[in-house]
């Protein structure tokens, strides 16, 4: 089933763009994708479509809608556009929690959602894999080469509520320095609901097919773990949900 562009009403006023991909039949978890600084480009749309083909209801949201909406890319007049619009990063990440909450509410209102929810984040969006579980009650959070995820490690340890959290990095990821990866490993040893997967010899951006760092074996492993988590939510609907 082909996806479509939709508007999601913001609880703070106005609305923002999202790409919605729904399963061809039946229902499953509502999954919010928060992309990298490039935004909702063709790669993110394809990823959303692939999740929908596996029974998920997916909304890939534009996290930069307030100041610089739309995807960024090679055709931009300013070659630094993508990086600039993600600053100051922590302030923007915090601001975006409301957007994820609004997107989750939209998905849960649709008949294709079985009441379960998850957040999937790429790079800039990676922190929402944690924040979706600690602040928004999601059943799962999945991050691929997430940035600033370590900012929320204490929150993850205290408030994840038993939700599944899966964090993936390459060990050569310049945006996830050694203290970040080591901190994640230490949490992994203490938290049964957390899994941390580090890919040897792999750089930042390995999940994005258009990136020089794209790594097919690591992508395949990340994808398999993602499907394991999300199909588990698909097959265990929330009580009272259709």
Short mmCIF file of C-alpha atoms in Angstrom, two decimals:
data_model
loop_
_atom_site.label_atom_id
_atom_site.label_comp_id
_atom_site.label_asym_id
_atom_site.label_seq_id
_atom_site.Cartn_x
_atom_site.Cartn_y
_atom_site.Cartn_z
CA UNK A 1 0.00 0.00 0.00
CA UNK A 2 1.43 3.38 -1.05
CA UNK A 3 2.13 5.90 1.66
CA UNK A 4 0.77 9.43 1.74
CA UNK A 5 1.74 12.87 2.98
CA UNK A 6 -0.38 14.07 5.91
CA UNK A 7 -0.60 16.97 8.34
CA UNK A 8 -0.44 16.34 12.09
CA UNK A 9 -1.98 18.90 14.40
CA UNK A 10 0.53 20.31 16.85
CA UNK A 11 -0.56 20.66 20.47
CA UNK A 12 1.42 23.90 20.47
CA UNK A 13 -0.48 25.39 17.52
CA UNK A 14 -0.27 24.87 13.78
CA UNK A 15 0.50 21.59 12.10
CA UNK A 16 3.46 19.75 10.66
CA UNK A 17 4.18 17.37 7.80
CA UNK A 18 4.54 13.62 8.11
CA UNK A 19 4.72 10.68 5.76
CA UNK A 20 2.16 8.03 6.68
CA UNK A 21 2.59 4.38 5.68
CA UNK A 22 -0.08 1.86 6.66
CA UNK A 23 -0.20 -1.95 6.46
CA UNK A 24 -2.15 -3.37 3.54
CA UNK A 25 -4.40 -5.24 5.95
CA UNK A 26 -4.81 -5.77 9.66
CA UNK A 27 -3.23 -3.68 12.36
CA UNK A 28 -0.03 -3.30 14.29
CA UNK A 29 1.99 -0.91 16.41
CA UNK A 30 2.02 2.79 15.74
CA UNK A 31 5.63 3.72 14.93
CA UNK A 32 6.94 7.28 14.79
CA UNK A 33 10.15 7.73 12.81
CA UNK A 34 12.29 10.75 13.67
CA UNK A 35 14.86 11.19 10.90
CA UNK A 36 18.39 12.52 10.68
CA UNK A 37 19.14 16.16 9.87
CA UNK A 38 18.32 15.46 6.21
CA UNK A 39 14.67 15.06 7.16
CA UNK A 40 12.03 12.87 5.57
CA UNK A 41 13.81 12.04 2.32
CA UNK A 42 13.27 9.12 -0.04
CA UNK A 43 15.34 6.79 2.12
CA UNK A 44 13.18 7.47 5.18
CA UNK A 45 10.01 7.04 3.12
CA UNK A 46 11.22 3.67 1.88
CA UNK A 47 12.07 2.61 5.42
CA UNK A 48 8.57 3.58 6.53
CA UNK A 49 7.08 1.61 3.64
CA UNK A 50 9.16 -1.43 4.59
CA UNK A 51 7.91 -1.27 8.18
CA UNK A 52 4.32 -0.94 6.94
CA UNK A 53 4.83 -4.02 4.77
CA UNK A 54 5.59 -5.85 8.02
CA UNK A 55 2.37 -4.78 9.72
CA UNK A 56 3.25 -1.42 11.29
CA UNK A 57 1.40 1.87 11.03
CA UNK A 58 4.16 4.43 10.53
CA UNK A 59 4.48 8.22 10.61
CA UNK A 60 7.82 9.74 9.63
CA UNK A 61 7.73 13.29 10.96
CA UNK A 62 9.52 16.50 10.04
CA UNK A 63 11.34 17.56 13.23
CA UNK A 64 12.43 20.89 11.74
CA UNK A 65 9.00 22.18 10.74
CA UNK A 66 9.11 25.23 13.00
CA UNK A 67 12.12 26.90 11.39
CA UNK A 68 13.28 25.01 8.28
CA UNK A 69 10.71 22.51 7.01
CA UNK A 70 11.21 19.84 4.39
CA UNK A 71 14.07 17.51 3.48
CA UNK A 72 17.60 18.81 3.04
CA UNK A 73 20.01 17.48 0.48
CA UNK A 74 22.69 18.01 -2.17
CA UNK A 75 20.57 20.53 -4.08
CA UNK A 76 20.43 23.03 -1.21
CA UNK A 77 21.85 26.48 -1.90
CA UNK A 78 23.55 26.35 1.50
CA UNK A 79 25.62 23.15 1.74
CA UNK A 80 25.55 23.42 5.55
CA UNK A 81 21.76 23.70 5.77
CA UNK A 82 21.20 20.26 7.29
CA UNK A 83 23.77 20.70 10.05
CA UNK A 84 22.74 24.27 10.88
CA UNK A 85 19.07 23.52 11.38
CA UNK A 86 19.85 20.99 14.11
CA UNK A 87 21.41 23.61 16.40
CA UNK A 88 21.21 24.03 19.36
CA UNK A 89 20.64 20.30 19.39
CA UNK A 90 19.54 19.54 22.95
CA UNK A 91 17.11 22.48 22.97
CA UNK A 92 15.58 21.30 19.70
CA UNK A 93 15.40 17.68 20.84
CA UNK A 94 13.53 18.74 23.96
CA UNK A 95 11.17 20.89 21.90
CA UNK A 96 10.48 17.96 19.59
CA UNK A 97 9.16 15.69 22.36
CA UNK A 98 5.77 17.37 21.91
CA UNK A 99 5.85 16.59 18.18
CA UNK A 100 6.48 12.91 18.83
CA UNK A 101 3.64 12.89 21.35
CA UNK A 102 1.30 14.50 18.81
CA UNK A 103 2.31 11.99 16.13
CA UNK A 104 1.75 9.08 18.51
CA UNK A 105 -1.71 10.43 19.36
CA UNK A 106 -2.53 10.66 15.66
CA UNK A 107 -1.45 7.08 15.04
CA UNK A 108 -3.34 5.74 18.05
CA UNK A 109 -6.52 7.37 16.74
CA UNK A 110 -6.35 5.34 13.53
CA UNK A 111 -7.96 1.89 13.23
CA UNK A 112 -4.75 0.30 11.94
CA UNK A 113 -3.01 0.89 15.29
CA UNK A 114 -3.34 -1.96 17.80
CA UNK A 115 -2.57 0.29 20.77
CA UNK A 116 1.14 -0.50 20.92
CA UNK A 117 3.63 2.24 20.08
CA UNK A 118 7.31 2.69 19.32
CA UNK A 119 9.76 5.36 18.22
CA UNK A 120 12.53 4.75 15.69
CA UNK A 121 15.24 7.39 15.42
CA UNK A 122 18.07 7.96 12.96
CA UNK A 123 21.07 10.11 14.01
CA UNK A 124 19.45 13.36 15.21
CA UNK A 125 16.28 11.40 15.98
CA UNK A 126 18.07 8.73 17.99
CA UNK A 127 17.47 10.33 21.38
CA UNK A 128 13.73 9.90 20.91
CA UNK A 129 14.17 6.14 21.15
CA UNK A 130 14.88 6.83 24.82
CA UNK A 131 12.51 9.76 25.32
CA UNK A 132 9.62 7.92 23.73
CA UNK A 133 9.87 5.25 26.41
CA UNK A 134 10.75 7.41 29.41
CA UNK A 135 8.35 10.31 28.82
CA UNK A 136 5.69 9.17 26.36
CA UNK A 137 4.90 5.62 27.44
CA UNK A 138 6.03 3.85 24.28
CA UNK A 139 6.46 0.10 24.30
CA UNK A 140 9.77 0.27 22.43
CA UNK A 141 12.46 2.62 21.18
CA UNK A 142 15.07 1.89 18.51
CA UNK A 143 18.01 4.14 17.64
CA UNK A 144 20.44 3.88 14.73
CA UNK A 145 23.71 5.84 15.10
CA UNK A 146 21.90 8.25 17.42
CA UNK A 147 23.47 11.50 18.56
CA UNK A 148 23.20 12.94 22.08
CA UNK A 149 21.57 9.72 23.27
CA UNK A 150 24.02 9.65 26.18
CA UNK A 151 22.44 12.85 27.51
CA UNK A 152 19.48 10.73 28.55
CA UNK A 153 21.20 7.63 29.95
CA UNK A 154 20.30 8.50 33.56
CA UNK A 155 16.69 9.01 32.53
CA UNK A 156 16.71 5.70 30.67
CA UNK A 157 17.99 3.82 33.70
CA UNK A 158 15.39 5.37 36.00
CA UNK A 159 12.28 5.72 33.90
CA UNK A 160 12.10 3.32 30.94
CA UNK A 161 9.32 1.34 32.60
CA UNK A 162 10.48 -1.96 31.18
CA UNK A 163 9.99 -0.89 27.56
CA UNK A 164 12.35 -2.44 25.03
CA UNK A 165 15.15 -0.07 24.01
CA UNK A 166 17.60 -1.05 21.27
CA UNK A 167 20.62 1.18 20.56
CA UNK A 168 22.86 0.61 17.53
CA UNK A 169 26.18 2.26 16.64
CA UNK A 170 29.29 1.54 14.64
CA UNK A 171 32.43 1.57 16.77
CA UNK A 172 33.93 4.23 14.46
CA UNK A 173 30.95 6.57 14.84
CA UNK A 174 32.41 10.05 15.33
CA UNK A 175 29.08 11.29 16.72
CA UNK A 176 28.98 8.63 19.43
CA UNK A 177 32.32 9.01 21.23
CA UNK A 178 33.87 6.23 23.32
CA UNK A 179 32.33 7.47 26.58
CA UNK A 180 28.89 7.23 24.97
CA UNK A 181 29.37 3.69 23.75
CA UNK A 182 30.97 2.59 27.01
CA UNK A 183 28.14 4.14 29.00
CA UNK A 184 25.65 2.29 26.84
CA UNK A 185 27.47 -1.00 27.41
CA UNK A 186 27.43 -0.44 31.17
CA UNK A 187 23.69 0.19 31.10
CA UNK A 188 23.19 -2.85 28.90
CA UNK A 189 24.79 -5.02 31.58
CA UNK A 190 22.30 -3.74 34.18
CA UNK A 191 19.07 -3.46 32.21
CA UNK A 192 17.38 -6.58 30.81
CA UNK A 193 15.08 -4.48 28.62
CA UNK A 194 18.01 -2.73 26.90
CA UNK A 195 20.15 -4.08 24.11
CA UNK A 196 23.18 -2.30 22.72
CA UNK A 197 24.72 -3.48 19.47
CA UNK A 198 28.10 -2.10 18.37
CA UNK A 199 29.30 -2.92 14.85
CA UNK A 200 33.08 -3.25 14.42
CA UNK A 201 34.67 -1.07 11.76
CA UNK A 202 31.42 0.77 10.99
CA UNK A 203 30.99 4.55 10.81
CA UNK A 204 28.22 7.07 11.47
CA UNK A 205 25.37 6.81 8.96
CA UNK A 206 25.61 3.09 8.20
CA UNK A 207 21.81 2.73 7.96
CA UNK A 208 21.42 5.30 5.18
CA UNK A 209 21.87 3.82 1.72
CA UNK A 210 22.81 7.20 0.23
CA UNK A 211 25.66 7.73 2.71
CA UNK A 212 29.30 6.86 2.11
CA UNK A 213 29.26 5.03 5.45
CA UNK A 214 26.39 2.71 4.43
CA UNK A 215 27.15 -0.84 5.54
CA UNK A 216 24.85 -3.59 4.31
CA UNK A 217 25.71 -6.30 6.89
CA UNK A 218 25.18 -3.88 9.78
CA UNK A 219 21.97 -2.63 8.19
CA UNK A 220 20.71 -6.20 7.89
CA UNK A 221 21.44 -6.94 11.55
CA UNK A 222 19.76 -3.72 12.68
CA UNK A 223 16.75 -4.39 10.47
CA UNK A 224 16.36 -7.93 11.78
CA UNK A 225 16.40 -6.73 15.39
CA UNK A 226 13.94 -3.97 14.53
CA UNK A 227 11.51 -6.44 13.00
CA UNK A 228 11.90 -8.77 15.96
CA UNK A 229 10.85 -5.98 18.31
CA UNK A 230 8.06 -4.50 16.21
CA UNK A 231 6.49 -7.76 15.09
CA UNK A 232 6.42 -8.73 18.75
CA UNK A 233 4.32 -5.62 19.38
CA UNK A 234 2.22 -6.39 16.33
CA UNK A 235 1.39 -9.85 17.64
CA UNK A 236 0.56 -8.65 21.17
CA UNK A 237 -2.02 -5.87 20.83
CA UNK A 238 -2.89 -3.72 23.79
CA UNK A 239 -5.94 -4.88 25.69
CA UNK A 240 -9.05 -3.19 24.42
CA UNK A 241 -7.49 -2.34 21.06
CA UNK A 242 -8.87 -3.71 17.82
#
